[in-house]
Short mmCIF file of C-alpha atoms and ligand atoms in Angstrom, two decimals:
data_model
loop_
_atom_site.label_atom_id
_atom_site.label_comp_id
_atom_site.label_asym_id
_atom_site.label_seq_id
_atom_site.Cartn_x
_atom_site.Cartn_y
_atom_site.Cartn_z
CA MET A 17 -11.24 -18.17 -9.20
CA LYS A 18 -13.95 -17.50 -11.73
CA GLN A 19 -13.28 -15.38 -14.81
CA ASP A 20 -12.56 -11.75 -13.92
CA LEU A 21 -15.72 -9.96 -15.10
CA TYR A 22 -15.00 -6.74 -13.18
CA GLN A 23 -16.47 -3.48 -14.47
CA HIS A 24 -15.48 -0.12 -13.01
CA HIS A 25 -18.25 1.68 -11.09
CA ASP A 26 -18.51 5.46 -11.28
CA TYR A 27 -21.90 6.42 -9.83
CA TYR A 28 -21.21 10.16 -9.72
CA ASN A 29 -19.49 10.49 -13.11
CA ILE A 30 -16.19 11.26 -11.45
CA ASP A 31 -14.60 10.27 -14.74
CA ASP A 32 -15.65 13.72 -15.98
CA LEU A 33 -13.05 15.12 -13.59
CA LEU A 34 -10.27 12.98 -15.02
CA THR A 35 -8.09 13.62 -18.05
CA THR A 36 -7.90 11.32 -21.06
CA GLU A 37 -4.47 10.25 -19.83
CA HIS A 38 -5.91 9.26 -16.42
CA LYS A 39 -8.56 7.12 -18.10
CA LEU A 40 -6.01 5.46 -20.40
CA ILE A 41 -3.83 4.66 -17.41
CA ARG A 42 -6.78 3.08 -15.63
CA GLN A 43 -7.67 1.06 -18.73
CA SER A 44 -4.16 -0.30 -19.10
CA VAL A 45 -3.67 -1.20 -15.40
CA GLN A 46 -7.13 -2.76 -15.33
CA ALA A 47 -6.21 -4.89 -18.35
CA PHE A 48 -2.94 -5.87 -16.67
CA VAL A 49 -4.78 -6.96 -13.50
CA LYS A 50 -7.30 -9.00 -15.49
CA GLU A 51 -4.59 -10.71 -17.48
CA LYS A 52 -1.75 -11.12 -14.98
CA VAL A 53 -3.13 -10.83 -11.45
CA SER A 54 -6.69 -12.21 -11.28
CA PRO A 55 -5.89 -15.60 -12.87
CA ILE A 56 -3.11 -16.40 -10.37
CA ILE A 57 -3.74 -14.45 -7.20
CA GLU A 58 -6.16 -16.73 -5.38
CA ASP A 59 -3.81 -19.67 -5.77
CA TYR A 60 -0.81 -17.70 -4.47
CA ALA A 61 -2.85 -16.33 -1.55
CA GLN A 62 -4.17 -19.78 -0.62
CA ARG A 63 -0.58 -21.10 -0.60
CA ALA A 64 0.69 -17.96 1.18
CA ASP A 65 3.21 -17.51 -1.61
CA PHE A 66 4.52 -14.34 -3.25
CA PRO A 67 4.37 -14.22 -7.08
CA ARG A 68 7.94 -13.05 -7.48
CA HIS A 69 7.67 -12.72 -11.24
CA ILE A 70 5.15 -9.89 -10.72
CA VAL A 71 7.96 -7.53 -9.64
CA LYS A 72 9.37 -7.36 -13.18
CA GLU A 73 5.87 -7.09 -14.66
CA LEU A 74 4.92 -4.23 -12.34
CA GLY A 75 8.11 -2.49 -13.38
CA GLU A 76 7.22 -2.94 -17.05
CA ILE A 77 3.81 -1.27 -16.65
CA GLY A 78 5.27 1.67 -14.75
CA ALA A 79 3.70 0.84 -11.38
CA PHE A 80 6.89 1.64 -9.45
CA GLY A 81 7.41 5.31 -8.68
CA PRO A 82 4.92 6.66 -11.24
CA SER A 83 5.35 10.21 -9.94
CA ILE A 84 9.16 10.10 -9.72
CA PRO A 85 10.66 12.27 -12.53
CA ALA A 86 11.41 10.43 -15.76
CA GLN A 87 15.13 11.31 -15.64
CA TYR A 88 15.45 8.86 -12.72
CA GLY A 89 13.39 6.16 -14.41
CA GLY A 90 10.03 7.13 -12.90
CA GLY A 91 6.85 7.88 -14.83
CA GLY A 92 6.78 11.64 -14.25
CA LEU A 93 3.01 11.36 -13.79
CA ASP A 94 0.72 13.40 -11.57
CA GLU A 95 -0.67 12.31 -8.21
CA ILE A 96 -4.09 11.32 -9.53
CA SER A 97 -2.44 8.94 -12.00
CA TYR A 98 -0.51 7.43 -9.09
CA GLY A 99 -3.76 7.00 -7.14
CA ILE A 100 -5.50 5.38 -10.09
CA ILE A 101 -2.66 2.88 -10.51
CA MET A 102 -2.82 1.94 -6.82
CA GLN A 103 -6.60 1.58 -6.99
CA GLU A 104 -6.53 -0.73 -9.99
CA LEU A 105 -3.76 -2.87 -8.47
CA GLU A 106 -5.63 -3.21 -5.18
CA ARG A 107 -8.77 -4.12 -7.09
CA GLY A 108 -6.71 -7.20 -7.91
CA ASP A 109 -5.15 -7.71 -4.49
CA SER A 110 -3.96 -5.54 -1.60
CA GLY A 111 -0.72 -7.54 -1.47
CA ILE A 112 0.15 -6.65 -5.07
CA ARG A 113 -0.63 -2.99 -4.37
CA SER A 114 1.51 -3.20 -1.22
CA THR A 115 4.44 -4.47 -3.27
CA ALA A 116 4.11 -1.46 -5.56
CA SER A 117 3.51 0.99 -2.69
CA VAL A 118 6.60 -0.11 -0.81
CA GLN A 119 8.83 -0.04 -3.88
CA GLY A 120 7.53 3.33 -5.12
CA SER A 121 6.61 5.33 -2.03
CA LEU A 122 8.82 3.85 0.65
CA VAL A 123 12.00 2.97 -1.25
CA MET A 124 12.15 5.12 -4.41
CA TYR A 125 10.57 8.19 -2.81
CA PRO A 126 13.09 8.54 0.08
CA ILE A 127 16.02 7.95 -2.27
CA TYR A 128 14.61 10.58 -4.64
CA LYS A 129 13.61 13.06 -1.92
CA TYR A 130 16.43 12.62 0.60
CA GLY A 131 19.18 10.95 -1.43
CA SER A 132 22.25 12.35 -3.17
CA GLU A 133 22.36 12.65 -6.95
CA GLU A 134 24.72 9.62 -7.05
CA GLN A 135 22.27 7.55 -4.98
CA ARG A 136 19.38 8.58 -7.23
CA TYR A 137 21.14 7.51 -10.42
CA LYS A 138 22.54 4.37 -8.83
CA TYR A 139 19.26 2.95 -7.51
CA LEU A 140 16.16 4.61 -8.97
CA PRO A 141 16.23 3.47 -12.63
CA LYS A 142 16.75 -0.16 -11.58
CA LEU A 143 14.05 0.05 -8.89
CA ALA A 144 11.64 1.56 -11.43
CA LYS A 145 12.17 -1.38 -13.79
CA GLY A 146 11.89 -3.99 -11.04
CA GLU A 147 15.51 -5.03 -11.60
CA LEU A 148 16.15 -4.14 -7.97
CA PHE A 149 13.58 -4.92 -5.29
CA GLY A 150 13.38 -2.85 -2.12
CA CYS A 151 11.86 -2.72 1.35
CA PHE A 152 11.36 -0.09 4.05
CA GLY A 153 12.42 -0.75 7.64
CA LEU A 154 10.76 1.44 10.23
CA THR A 155 8.66 -0.76 12.57
CA GLU A 156 10.45 -2.60 15.36
CA PRO A 157 9.38 -5.33 17.79
CA ASN A 158 8.88 -2.72 20.56
CA HIS A 159 7.95 0.30 18.43
CA GLY A 160 5.01 0.22 16.00
CA SER A 161 2.67 3.19 16.37
CA ASN A 162 5.49 5.10 18.07
CA PRO A 163 8.39 4.70 15.63
CA ALA A 164 10.28 7.65 17.13
CA GLY A 165 11.13 5.37 20.06
CA MET A 166 13.16 3.08 17.76
CA GLU A 167 16.17 1.25 19.20
CA THR A 168 18.02 0.38 15.97
CA LYS A 169 21.21 2.45 15.97
CA PHE A 170 24.40 3.11 14.08
CA GLU A 171 27.81 4.42 15.06
CA ASP A 172 30.34 6.32 13.01
CA LYS A 173 33.44 4.15 12.73
CA GLY A 174 35.49 6.53 10.60
CA ASP A 175 35.34 4.96 7.14
CA HIS A 176 31.95 3.22 7.66
CA TYR A 177 28.89 3.05 9.93
CA LEU A 178 28.18 0.08 12.19
CA LEU A 179 24.47 -0.80 12.30
CA ASN A 180 22.76 -2.86 15.01
CA GLY A 181 19.12 -3.65 15.75
CA ALA A 182 16.05 -5.29 14.25
CA LYS A 183 12.96 -4.34 12.30
CA MET A 184 9.80 -6.43 12.00
CA TRP A 185 6.70 -6.62 9.81
CA ILE A 186 8.70 -5.53 6.78
CA SER A 187 6.91 -6.03 3.45
CA ASN A 188 9.12 -7.44 0.65
CA ALA A 189 12.02 -8.01 3.10
CA PRO A 190 12.87 -11.68 2.37
CA TYR A 191 13.38 -11.01 -1.37
CA ALA A 192 14.59 -7.41 -1.20
CA ASP A 193 17.93 -6.45 -2.73
CA ILE A 194 18.05 -3.23 -0.73
CA ALA A 195 16.42 -1.88 2.42
CA VAL A 196 15.84 1.76 3.33
CA VAL A 197 16.41 1.56 7.07
CA TRP A 198 15.67 4.19 9.71
CA ALA A 199 18.05 4.17 12.68
CA LYS A 200 19.41 6.52 15.34
CA ASN A 201 22.95 7.87 15.34
CA GLU A 202 25.10 8.46 18.45
CA ASN A 203 23.21 11.73 19.07
CA GLY A 204 19.82 9.98 18.98
CA LYS A 205 18.94 11.56 15.61
CA ILE A 206 16.96 9.41 13.16
CA ARG A 207 18.68 8.98 9.78
CA GLY A 208 18.01 6.84 6.70
CA LEU A 209 20.52 4.27 5.44
CA ILE A 210 20.49 2.11 2.33
CA VAL A 211 21.43 -1.42 3.39
CA GLU A 212 22.21 -3.94 0.65
CA ARG A 213 21.67 -7.69 0.64
CA GLY A 214 25.00 -9.41 1.03
CA MET A 215 26.37 -7.01 3.65
CA GLU A 216 27.81 -9.16 6.41
CA GLY A 217 25.55 -9.48 9.46
CA PHE A 218 22.37 -8.50 7.55
CA THR A 219 19.61 -11.15 7.44
CA THR A 220 15.91 -11.08 6.48
CA PRO A 221 13.98 -13.98 8.06
CA THR A 222 10.48 -14.58 6.67
CA THR A 223 7.38 -14.00 8.81
CA HIS A 224 5.08 -17.04 8.61
CA GLY A 225 1.49 -17.70 9.61
CA LYS A 226 -0.23 -14.55 8.27
CA TRP A 227 -3.97 -14.82 7.53
CA SER A 228 -3.80 -11.46 5.72
CA LEU A 229 -1.76 -10.19 2.72
CA ARG A 230 -0.89 -13.81 2.07
CA ALA A 231 0.33 -13.08 -1.47
CA SER A 232 2.73 -10.43 -0.17
CA ILE A 233 5.97 -11.50 1.47
CA THR A 234 6.77 -10.12 4.93
CA GLY A 235 9.86 -10.51 7.06
CA GLU A 236 12.26 -9.09 9.59
CA LEU A 237 15.45 -7.12 9.07
CA VAL A 238 18.20 -8.13 11.48
CA PHE A 239 21.41 -6.08 11.74
CA ASP A 240 24.26 -7.65 13.65
CA ASN A 241 27.26 -5.32 13.40
CA VAL A 242 26.53 -4.52 9.75
CA LYS A 243 29.20 -2.34 8.15
CA VAL A 244 27.37 0.20 6.00
CA PRO A 245 29.46 2.35 3.63
CA LYS A 246 29.26 6.06 4.40
CA GLU A 247 27.95 6.85 0.94
CA ASN A 248 24.80 4.82 1.80
CA LEU A 249 23.52 7.41 4.30
CA LEU A 250 20.63 9.51 2.93
CA PRO A 251 22.19 12.96 3.28
CA ASN A 252 19.20 15.27 3.05
CA VAL A 253 16.97 14.44 6.00
CA GLU A 254 17.22 14.07 9.74
CA GLY A 255 14.57 13.18 12.32
CA ILE A 256 11.21 11.40 12.29
CA LYS A 257 10.01 13.72 9.50
CA GLY A 258 12.10 11.55 7.11
CA PRO A 259 10.09 8.33 7.48
CA LEU A 260 6.85 10.25 8.06
CA GLY A 261 7.30 12.00 4.70
CA CYS A 262 7.50 8.58 3.02
CA LEU A 263 4.46 7.36 4.94
CA SER A 264 2.41 10.35 3.76
CA THR A 265 3.14 9.38 0.17
CA ALA A 266 2.29 5.71 0.77
CA ARG A 267 -0.83 6.50 2.80
CA TYR A 268 -2.08 8.64 -0.06
CA GLY A 269 -1.74 5.59 -2.34
CA ILE A 270 -3.55 3.40 0.20
CA ALA A 271 -6.42 5.89 0.39
CA TRP A 272 -6.97 5.29 -3.34
CA GLY A 273 -6.02 1.63 -3.23
CA ALA A 274 -8.45 0.40 -0.58
CA ILE A 275 -11.30 1.75 -2.71
CA GLY A 276 -10.17 -0.71 -5.40
CA ALA A 277 -10.70 -3.65 -3.04
CA ALA A 278 -14.13 -2.23 -2.10
CA LEU A 279 -15.06 -1.83 -5.77
CA ASP A 280 -14.17 -5.45 -6.49
CA CYS A 281 -16.29 -6.66 -3.55
CA TYR A 282 -19.23 -4.46 -4.59
CA ASP A 283 -18.96 -5.54 -8.23
CA THR A 284 -18.90 -9.22 -7.24
CA ALA A 285 -21.83 -8.88 -4.84
CA LEU A 286 -23.91 -6.89 -7.32
CA ARG A 287 -23.47 -9.52 -10.04
CA TYR A 288 -24.12 -12.36 -7.61
CA SER A 289 -27.29 -10.70 -6.32
CA LYS A 290 -28.78 -10.79 -9.82
CA GLU A 291 -27.79 -14.40 -10.48
CA ARG A 292 -28.54 -16.13 -7.18
CA ILE A 293 -32.17 -17.25 -6.91
CA GLN A 294 -33.83 -17.91 -3.56
CA PHE A 295 -37.55 -18.12 -2.85
CA GLY A 296 -38.06 -17.98 -6.62
CA LYS A 297 -36.41 -14.55 -7.09
CA PRO A 298 -32.92 -13.11 -7.53
CA ILE A 299 -31.72 -12.17 -4.04
CA GLY A 300 -31.07 -8.65 -5.43
CA GLN A 301 -34.84 -8.21 -5.51
CA PHE A 302 -35.13 -8.40 -1.73
CA GLN A 303 -35.13 -5.04 -0.01
CA LEU A 304 -32.52 -6.12 2.52
CA THR A 305 -30.06 -6.98 -0.26
CA GLN A 306 -30.79 -3.69 -2.00
CA LYS A 307 -30.14 -1.81 1.24
CA LYS A 308 -26.74 -3.45 1.46
CA LEU A 309 -25.84 -2.69 -2.17
CA ALA A 310 -27.18 0.88 -2.02
CA GLU A 311 -25.18 1.65 1.10
CA MET A 312 -22.05 0.07 -0.38
CA ILE A 313 -22.10 2.20 -3.53
CA THR A 314 -22.95 5.31 -1.50
CA GLU A 315 -19.90 4.84 0.73
CA ILE A 316 -17.67 3.96 -2.23
CA THR A 317 -18.80 7.11 -4.07
CA LYS A 318 -18.09 9.33 -1.05
CA ALA A 319 -14.60 7.83 -0.74
CA GLN A 320 -13.97 8.26 -4.49
CA LEU A 321 -14.78 11.96 -4.22
CA LEU A 322 -12.59 12.41 -1.15
CA VAL A 323 -9.50 10.89 -2.79
CA TRP A 324 -10.06 12.72 -6.04
CA ARG A 325 -10.08 16.03 -4.14
CA LEU A 326 -7.05 14.94 -2.13
CA GLY A 327 -5.28 14.17 -5.43
CA VAL A 328 -6.01 17.69 -6.69
CA LEU A 329 -4.64 19.17 -3.46
CA LYS A 330 -1.58 16.94 -3.70
CA ASN A 331 -0.97 18.00 -7.30
CA GLU A 332 -1.05 21.60 -6.09
CA GLY A 333 1.32 20.76 -3.21
CA ARG A 334 -1.39 21.65 -0.70
CA ALA A 335 -2.42 18.26 0.78
CA THR A 336 -1.57 18.15 4.48
CA PRO A 337 -0.50 14.94 6.27
CA ALA A 338 -3.68 15.21 8.38
CA GLN A 339 -5.85 15.33 5.24
CA ILE A 340 -4.04 12.24 3.98
CA SER A 341 -4.67 10.51 7.33
CA MET A 342 -8.36 11.23 7.08
CA ALA A 343 -8.60 9.73 3.60
CA LYS A 344 -6.49 6.67 4.47
CA ARG A 345 -8.63 5.96 7.52
CA ASN A 346 -11.90 6.56 5.71
CA SER A 347 -11.05 4.38 2.70
CA CYS A 348 -9.81 1.45 4.80
CA ASP A 349 -12.79 1.51 7.13
CA MET A 350 -15.21 1.86 4.23
CA ALA A 351 -13.54 -0.97 2.30
CA LEU A 352 -13.62 -3.34 5.27
CA ASN A 353 -17.32 -2.64 5.82
CA VAL A 354 -18.06 -3.12 2.12
CA ALA A 355 -16.10 -6.40 2.09
CA ARG A 356 -17.98 -7.71 5.16
CA THR A 357 -21.34 -6.77 3.65
CA ALA A 358 -20.44 -8.27 0.28
CA ARG A 359 -19.45 -11.46 2.08
CA GLN A 360 -22.93 -11.67 3.56
CA ILE A 361 -24.60 -11.16 0.19
CA LEU A 362 -22.72 -14.18 -1.15
CA GLY A 363 -23.80 -16.36 1.77
CA GLY A 364 -21.61 -19.47 2.08
CA MET A 365 -19.98 -18.84 -1.29
CA GLY A 366 -18.57 -15.65 0.20
CA ILE A 367 -16.05 -17.52 2.29
CA THR A 368 -14.58 -19.53 -0.61
CA GLY A 369 -11.75 -18.77 -3.01
CA GLU A 370 -14.26 -19.04 -5.87
CA TYR A 371 -14.84 -15.33 -5.26
CA PRO A 372 -12.31 -12.67 -4.21
CA ILE A 373 -14.24 -11.32 -1.23
CA MET A 374 -12.78 -13.28 1.68
CA ARG A 375 -9.25 -12.59 0.39
CA HIS A 376 -9.98 -8.84 0.19
CA LEU A 377 -11.59 -8.94 3.64
CA MET A 378 -8.57 -10.58 5.23
CA ASN A 379 -6.14 -8.33 3.33
CA LEU A 380 -7.95 -5.21 4.49
CA GLU A 381 -7.31 -6.13 8.13
CA THR A 382 -3.65 -5.37 7.39
CA VAL A 383 -4.39 -2.33 5.24
CA ILE A 384 -6.39 -0.74 8.07
CA THR A 385 -3.45 -1.43 10.45
CA TYR A 386 -0.23 -0.68 8.61
CA GLU A 387 1.02 2.79 7.80
CA GLY A 388 -0.76 4.01 10.93
CA THR A 389 -3.66 2.19 12.53
CA HIS A 390 -7.30 3.25 12.30
CA ASP A 391 -7.11 4.80 15.76
CA ILE A 392 -3.77 6.53 15.20
CA HIS A 393 -5.19 8.30 12.13
CA LEU A 394 -8.21 9.34 14.17
CA LEU A 395 -5.87 10.85 16.76
CA ILE A 396 -4.05 12.71 13.98
CA THR A 397 -7.36 14.26 12.87
CA GLY A 398 -8.25 14.93 16.51
CA MET A 399 -4.95 16.71 17.08
CA ASP A 400 -5.34 18.68 13.86
CA VAL A 401 -8.77 20.03 14.74
CA THR A 402 -8.17 20.67 18.46
CA GLY A 403 -4.49 21.54 18.45
CA LEU A 404 -4.16 19.12 21.40
CA ASP A 405 -1.98 15.98 21.32
CA ALA A 406 -3.79 12.90 22.70
CA PHE A 407 -0.99 10.43 21.83
CA LYS A 408 0.81 10.52 25.14
C1 LIG B 28 1.48 -7.37 6.84
C2 LIG B 28 2.15 -6.14 7.37
C3 LIG B 28 3.09 -5.47 6.61
C4 LIG B 28 3.78 -4.38 7.14
N1 LIG B 28 4.76 -3.76 6.38
C5 LIG B 28 5.58 -2.85 6.98
C6 LIG B 28 6.73 -2.33 6.27
O1 LIG B 28 6.97 -2.65 5.09
N2 LIG B 28 7.58 -1.49 6.94
C7 LIG B 28 7.35 -1.11 8.23
O2 LIG B 28 8.18 -0.36 8.77
N3 LIG B 28 6.27 -1.55 8.91
C8 LIG B 28 5.37 -2.41 8.31
N4 LIG B 28 4.27 -2.89 8.99
C9 LIG B 28 4.09 -2.49 10.40
C10 LIG B 28 2.87 -1.61 10.64
O3 LIG B 28 3.10 -0.32 10.14
C11 LIG B 28 2.57 -1.66 12.15
O4 LIG B 28 2.00 -2.94 12.40
C12 LIG B 28 1.62 -0.57 12.58
O5 LIG B 28 2.22 0.70 12.50
C13 LIG B 28 1.11 -0.77 14.01
O6 LIG B 28 2.16 -1.06 14.89
P1 LIG B 28 2.04 -2.33 15.85
O7 LIG B 28 1.61 -3.50 15.05
O8 LIG B 28 3.30 -2.43 16.62
O9 LIG B 28 0.83 -2.00 16.83
P2 LIG B 28 0.90 -1.13 18.17
O10 LIG B 28 1.59 0.17 17.93
O11 LIG B 28 1.41 -2.00 19.27
O12 LIG B 28 -0.65 -0.83 18.42
C14 LIG B 28 -1.54 -1.79 19.00
C15 LIG B 28 -2.87 -1.10 19.24
O13 LIG B 28 -2.68 -0.01 20.15
C16 LIG B 28 -3.23 1.18 19.61
N5 LIG B 28 -2.44 2.34 20.05
C17 LIG B 28 -1.09 2.52 20.00
N6 LIG B 28 -0.76 3.72 20.47
C18 LIG B 28 -1.91 4.34 20.83
C19 LIG B 28 -2.25 5.61 21.36
N7 LIG B 28 -1.30 6.55 21.61
N8 LIG B 28 -3.54 5.88 21.62
C20 LIG B 28 -4.51 4.97 21.34
N9 LIG B 28 -4.27 3.76 20.81
C21 LIG B 28 -2.98 3.45 20.57
C22 LIG B 28 -3.14 0.99 18.09
O14 LIG B 28 -4.07 1.81 17.41
C23 LIG B 28 -3.46 -0.50 17.97
O15 LIG B 28 -4.87 -0.67 17.98
C24 LIG B 28 3.50 -3.93 8.45
C25 LIG B 28 2.50 -4.57 9.20
C26 LIG B 28 1.83 -5.67 8.68
C27 LIG B 28 0.78 -6.34 9.52
#
């Protein structure tokens, strides 16, 4: 990859709406990405390898659980800070942002929100530092968009629970020390359990052959009569609202994050359009190229405003899951379109690892699918505005 020359784009002076702290956070995560992510990421993605050392480094910069209270090792920051961190990380790579999203929103958040005080103190400080690595097991081979149909189950055996079933498509799974797993009890109620590596009968096979999120590790979680200690049950939630609460937090981060990938594609295409000469002129001087660039920055700007407002609502505790769905869907769709258009501006060079565009483009195919597909989020908005459920 060429030198990382990225410059942030803020066409509508949205920075005026941010605090000094927000801008400092962005500066420091941007510097981290330039120094630690950009120089290595293309190579790891080409080899479909996960840069394991990044877990510790992400912990050191406070990218894990930034809005978890400081007493549990989190950053105690507001929701806009969290969004900015996700955006800067995804500007580097969606896989790196996914690593941080899973650890913060899908592992630390449920332990903080639904866990006992003992569980919080036992796991959260180590997860925040990257000394423990976690994953989130909801999706199953037969249940993706409809997780409530899950088959993974556990039985009360007196002094322990016995867990059986399988989860698939689990980010971080092959290297995770702990997994927050959603399973049904004897009464068919969904509960969360903390499963630890080393428990007998628990394995995490790697998923191979991905053309997307290649620098993020994905795997299965297989439970074959796993004895889980009773103190590992998350005591304070029951039902599908448990995992959905985590997904709302992660989707909020994705809504910000995908804009980072779009910004990187736009920035690359803009620079290229001024340097690449065809027919004796920079290609940026042709109207068709300008149309592409103008539409890209227009869509990016609209998405930036949407997530900023969502961040304000979230800070006030007023953001609804449906509002989060709308922003997640909009950002992912916008980012994919921007990446495809940027790819065209770069012509043949757009498909190479010399530039980050093809990697972002392939990554975004996952980002638009996980944590609720494009169509599922549309149905959530549809249900919200009509009051009618079109899922079944
Ligand atoms: C790289 C990667 C990492 C992931 N990481 C995790 C993770 O860490 N933890 C985790 O639990 N999961 C994870 N996932 C799983 C992800 O959340 C699911 O892939 C996603 O929810 C979609 O489920 P599915 O793939 O089974 O698709 P399906 O649910 O089978 O959907 C297939 C298609 O049918 C459509 N569809 C489904 N139902 C309806 C309906 N009612 N109306 C209209 N259309 C419908 C969908 O929109 C989609 O287009 C990951 C996935 C990927 C690819």
